[in-house]
Amino acid sequence: MRIVGGANRGLKLAEVGAGDAGAHLRPTSDRVREAIFNLLGGGRFGDPVEGARVLDLFAGTGALALEALSRGAAEAVLVEQGRVGQKLIRENLRLMRREGQARLLAVDATRLPPHAGEAFSLAFLDPPYGRGMGQLALGAALAGGWLTPGAVVVWEEAEPQMPLPGTALLDRRSYGGTWITLLGVEP
């Protein structure tokens, strides 16, 4: 698994080891990550990456937020409850030398507390497939003030996802067994 674009292009990231199978992490493949960022960078949605404040829910290894940082995002908060994922995120931030631009939040993404700081303009949502956790996490982010009006949400699942109240469908694409649903947060 590598960073596929931007300033850190080609950097190999730390991944789940053979002894960590119980962590149930499913990192977004390089191919799907590249497709996501090509879609975001195509101009249809402005430039949601450059200078963005990024929220990565169910961050896993942190690959999506790290890819955004490599491509010009200003900062990122990576939400990961699992200890293996937290360790990988810390290691990957160190490898990329981005510790000053990112923060790990070790909480359950489905139970986000109210957010008091500046809201995020780009969010990645990569929950365990088929368990309804994406709806809960996005609902918590919306209710807690984590996302700006106009924010772009990139939701990765095994099935196409429907917009939640307060969001609108921007695009939907299938890449093999992965569906990417892009939502916009309504004003």
Short mmCIF file of C-alpha atoms in Angstrom, two decimals:
data_model
loop_
_atom_site.label_atom_id
_atom_site.label_comp_id
_atom_site.label_asym_id
_atom_site.label_seq_id
_atom_site.Cartn_x
_atom_site.Cartn_y
_atom_site.Cartn_z
CA MET A 1 0.00 0.00 0.00
CA ARG A 2 1.48 3.32 -1.14
CA ILE A 3 0.55 6.98 -1.38
CA VAL A 4 -0.52 7.31 -5.02
CA GLY A 5 -0.29 11.07 -5.59
CA GLY A 6 0.99 14.40 -4.37
CA ALA A 7 4.07 15.35 -2.37
CA ASN A 8 4.44 11.91 -0.75
CA ARG A 9 3.72 9.91 -3.91
CA GLY A 10 5.25 6.44 -3.81
CA LEU A 11 5.75 6.36 -0.02
CA LYS A 12 5.10 2.86 1.31
CA LEU A 13 2.68 2.85 4.25
CA ALA A 14 2.63 0.51 7.23
CA GLU A 15 -0.05 -2.15 6.84
CA VAL A 16 -1.80 -4.79 8.90
CA GLY A 17 0.59 -7.66 9.60
CA ALA A 18 -0.21 -11.35 9.46
CA GLY A 19 -0.56 -11.45 13.25
CA ASP A 20 -3.12 -8.61 13.20
CA ALA A 21 -5.88 -10.42 11.29
CA GLY A 22 -8.23 -9.97 14.25
CA ALA A 23 -8.11 -6.21 13.77
CA HIS A 24 -10.57 -6.56 10.84
CA LEU A 25 -9.01 -3.67 8.92
CA ARG A 26 -9.74 -3.43 5.21
CA PRO A 27 -7.56 -0.62 3.81
CA THR A 28 -8.79 1.11 0.66
CA SER A 29 -6.76 -0.29 -2.21
CA ASP A 30 -4.32 1.95 -4.07
CA ARG A 31 -6.48 1.61 -7.20
CA VAL A 32 -9.69 2.70 -5.46
CA ARG A 33 -7.90 5.54 -3.63
CA GLU A 34 -6.52 6.79 -6.93
CA ALA A 35 -10.01 6.63 -8.48
CA ILE A 36 -11.50 8.56 -5.52
CA PHE A 37 -8.94 11.34 -5.79
CA ASN A 38 -9.26 11.49 -9.58
CA LEU A 39 -13.02 11.92 -9.10
CA LEU A 40 -12.52 14.62 -6.45
CA GLY A 41 -9.90 16.41 -8.54
CA GLY A 42 -11.91 16.35 -11.76
CA GLY A 43 -13.38 19.82 -11.15
CA ARG A 44 -17.04 18.82 -10.82
CA PHE A 45 -16.95 19.58 -7.10
CA GLY A 46 -14.48 22.48 -7.18
CA ASP A 47 -11.27 21.43 -5.46
CA PRO A 48 -12.39 19.76 -2.23
CA VAL A 49 -8.87 18.56 -1.31
CA GLU A 50 -6.52 21.57 -1.58
CA GLY A 51 -6.44 23.36 1.78
CA ALA A 52 -9.20 21.12 3.20
CA ARG A 53 -9.79 20.20 6.81
CA VAL A 54 -10.28 16.42 6.55
CA LEU A 55 -12.26 14.12 8.83
CA ASP A 56 -11.49 10.42 8.35
CA LEU A 57 -14.05 8.21 10.12
CA PHE A 58 -13.09 4.54 10.63
CA ALA A 59 -9.61 5.62 9.56
CA GLY A 60 -7.99 2.15 9.80
CA THR A 61 -4.44 2.69 8.50
CA GLY A 62 -5.16 6.36 7.76
CA ALA A 63 -4.52 5.92 4.03
CA LEU A 64 -7.39 8.14 2.85
CA ALA A 65 -6.57 11.11 5.09
CA LEU A 66 -2.84 10.69 4.41
CA GLU A 67 -3.50 10.67 0.67
CA ALA A 68 -5.45 13.93 1.11
CA LEU A 69 -2.57 15.48 3.08
CA SER A 70 -0.12 14.41 0.38
CA ARG A 71 -2.36 16.12 -2.20
CA GLY A 72 -2.58 19.46 -0.36
CA ALA A 73 -5.12 19.15 2.44
CA ALA A 74 -4.27 21.49 5.33
CA GLU A 75 -4.99 19.16 8.24
CA ALA A 76 -6.77 15.96 9.21
CA VAL A 77 -8.44 14.29 12.15
CA LEU A 78 -8.39 10.51 11.95
CA VAL A 79 -11.04 8.74 14.03
CA GLU A 80 -10.13 5.14 14.88
CA GLN A 81 -11.24 3.09 17.87
CA GLY A 82 -9.14 -0.05 17.26
CA ARG A 83 -5.70 -0.32 18.82
CA VAL A 84 -4.08 -1.91 15.76
CA GLY A 85 -5.43 0.87 13.55
CA GLN A 86 -4.27 3.53 16.01
CA LYS A 87 -0.76 2.07 15.98
CA LEU A 88 -0.71 1.99 12.16
CA ILE A 89 -1.97 5.58 11.93
CA ARG A 90 0.75 6.80 14.29
CA GLU A 91 3.39 4.93 12.30
CA ASN A 92 2.09 6.22 8.95
CA LEU A 93 1.98 9.81 10.21
CA ARG A 94 5.60 9.39 11.32
CA LEU A 95 6.62 7.89 7.96
CA MET A 96 5.01 10.81 6.11
CA ARG A 97 6.34 13.37 8.61
CA ARG A 98 2.82 14.80 8.95
CA GLU A 99 2.39 14.60 12.74
CA GLY A 100 1.95 18.39 12.90
CA GLN A 101 -0.91 18.30 10.38
CA ALA A 102 -2.93 15.43 11.76
CA ARG A 103 -4.46 14.25 14.98
CA LEU A 104 -5.68 10.81 15.99
CA LEU A 105 -9.00 10.73 17.84
CA ALA A 106 -9.42 7.36 19.60
CA VAL A 107 -13.22 7.20 19.86
CA ASP A 108 -16.10 5.25 18.35
CA ALA A 109 -16.99 6.99 15.07
CA THR A 110 -20.67 6.17 15.60
CA ARG A 111 -20.69 8.11 18.89
CA LEU A 112 -18.84 11.30 18.05
CA PRO A 113 -19.15 13.95 20.75
CA PRO A 114 -20.33 17.44 19.77
CA HIS A 115 -17.55 19.29 17.93
CA ALA A 116 -16.52 22.68 19.29
CA GLY A 117 -13.80 23.63 16.79
CA GLU A 118 -13.77 24.55 13.12
CA ALA A 119 -15.83 22.09 11.06
CA PHE A 120 -14.43 19.87 8.29
CA SER A 121 -14.93 20.40 4.55
CA LEU A 122 -14.00 16.88 3.40
CA ALA A 123 -14.91 13.62 5.11
CA PHE A 124 -14.00 10.02 4.39
CA LEU A 125 -16.26 7.29 5.68
CA ASP A 126 -15.00 3.70 5.36
CA PRO A 127 -16.98 1.65 7.92
CA PRO A 128 -17.08 -2.12 8.23
CA TYR A 129 -19.18 -3.19 5.25
CA GLY A 130 -22.88 -3.98 5.63
CA ARG A 131 -23.31 -3.26 9.34
CA GLY A 132 -25.09 0.11 9.22
CA MET A 133 -22.22 1.82 11.01
CA GLY A 134 -21.72 4.36 8.23
CA GLN A 135 -25.21 5.76 8.70
CA LEU A 136 -24.65 6.07 12.44
CA ALA A 137 -21.26 7.75 12.07
CA LEU A 138 -22.40 10.20 9.40
CA GLY A 139 -25.50 11.00 11.47
CA ALA A 140 -23.30 11.68 14.52
CA ALA A 141 -20.95 13.89 12.47
CA LEU A 142 -23.86 15.90 11.07
CA ALA A 143 -25.64 16.26 14.43
CA GLY A 144 -22.41 17.13 16.25
CA GLY A 145 -21.39 19.99 13.96
CA TRP A 146 -18.34 18.21 12.53
CA LEU A 147 -19.09 19.05 8.86
CA THR A 148 -19.37 22.43 7.12
CA PRO A 149 -22.29 23.24 4.82
CA GLY A 150 -21.09 22.22 1.37
CA ALA A 151 -18.68 19.59 2.73
CA VAL A 152 -18.01 16.60 0.48
CA VAL A 153 -18.43 13.15 2.04
CA VAL A 154 -16.74 10.16 0.38
CA TRP A 155 -18.45 6.96 1.61
CA GLU A 156 -16.94 3.56 0.82
CA GLU A 157 -19.15 0.47 1.22
CA ALA A 158 -20.00 -2.86 -0.42
CA GLU A 159 -23.35 -1.39 -1.60
CA PRO A 160 -24.32 2.04 -2.93
CA GLN A 161 -25.51 4.29 -0.10
CA MET A 162 -28.48 6.63 0.08
CA PRO A 163 -28.15 10.24 1.27
CA LEU A 164 -29.03 10.92 4.89
CA PRO A 165 -31.23 13.89 5.81
CA GLY A 166 -29.07 16.99 5.45
CA THR A 167 -27.06 15.54 2.55
CA ALA A 168 -27.51 15.25 -1.20
CA LEU A 169 -26.19 12.66 -3.64
CA LEU A 170 -23.35 14.04 -5.77
CA ASP A 171 -22.12 10.88 -7.49
CA ARG A 172 -21.93 7.13 -7.12
CA ARG A 173 -19.36 4.76 -8.65
CA SER A 174 -18.52 1.06 -8.46
CA TYR A 175 -14.94 -0.23 -8.42
CA GLY A 176 -15.02 -4.02 -8.33
CA GLY A 177 -16.70 -4.99 -5.03
CA THR A 178 -16.47 -1.44 -3.67
CA TRP A 179 -19.05 1.32 -4.03
CA ILE A 180 -18.04 4.95 -3.61
CA THR A 181 -20.92 7.30 -2.82
CA LEU A 182 -20.20 11.04 -2.82
CA LEU A 183 -22.54 13.20 -0.78
CA GLY A 184 -22.72 16.95 -0.28
CA VAL A 185 -23.71 18.43 3.07
CA GLU A 186 -26.66 20.77 2.54
CA PRO A 187 -26.63 24.32 3.98
#
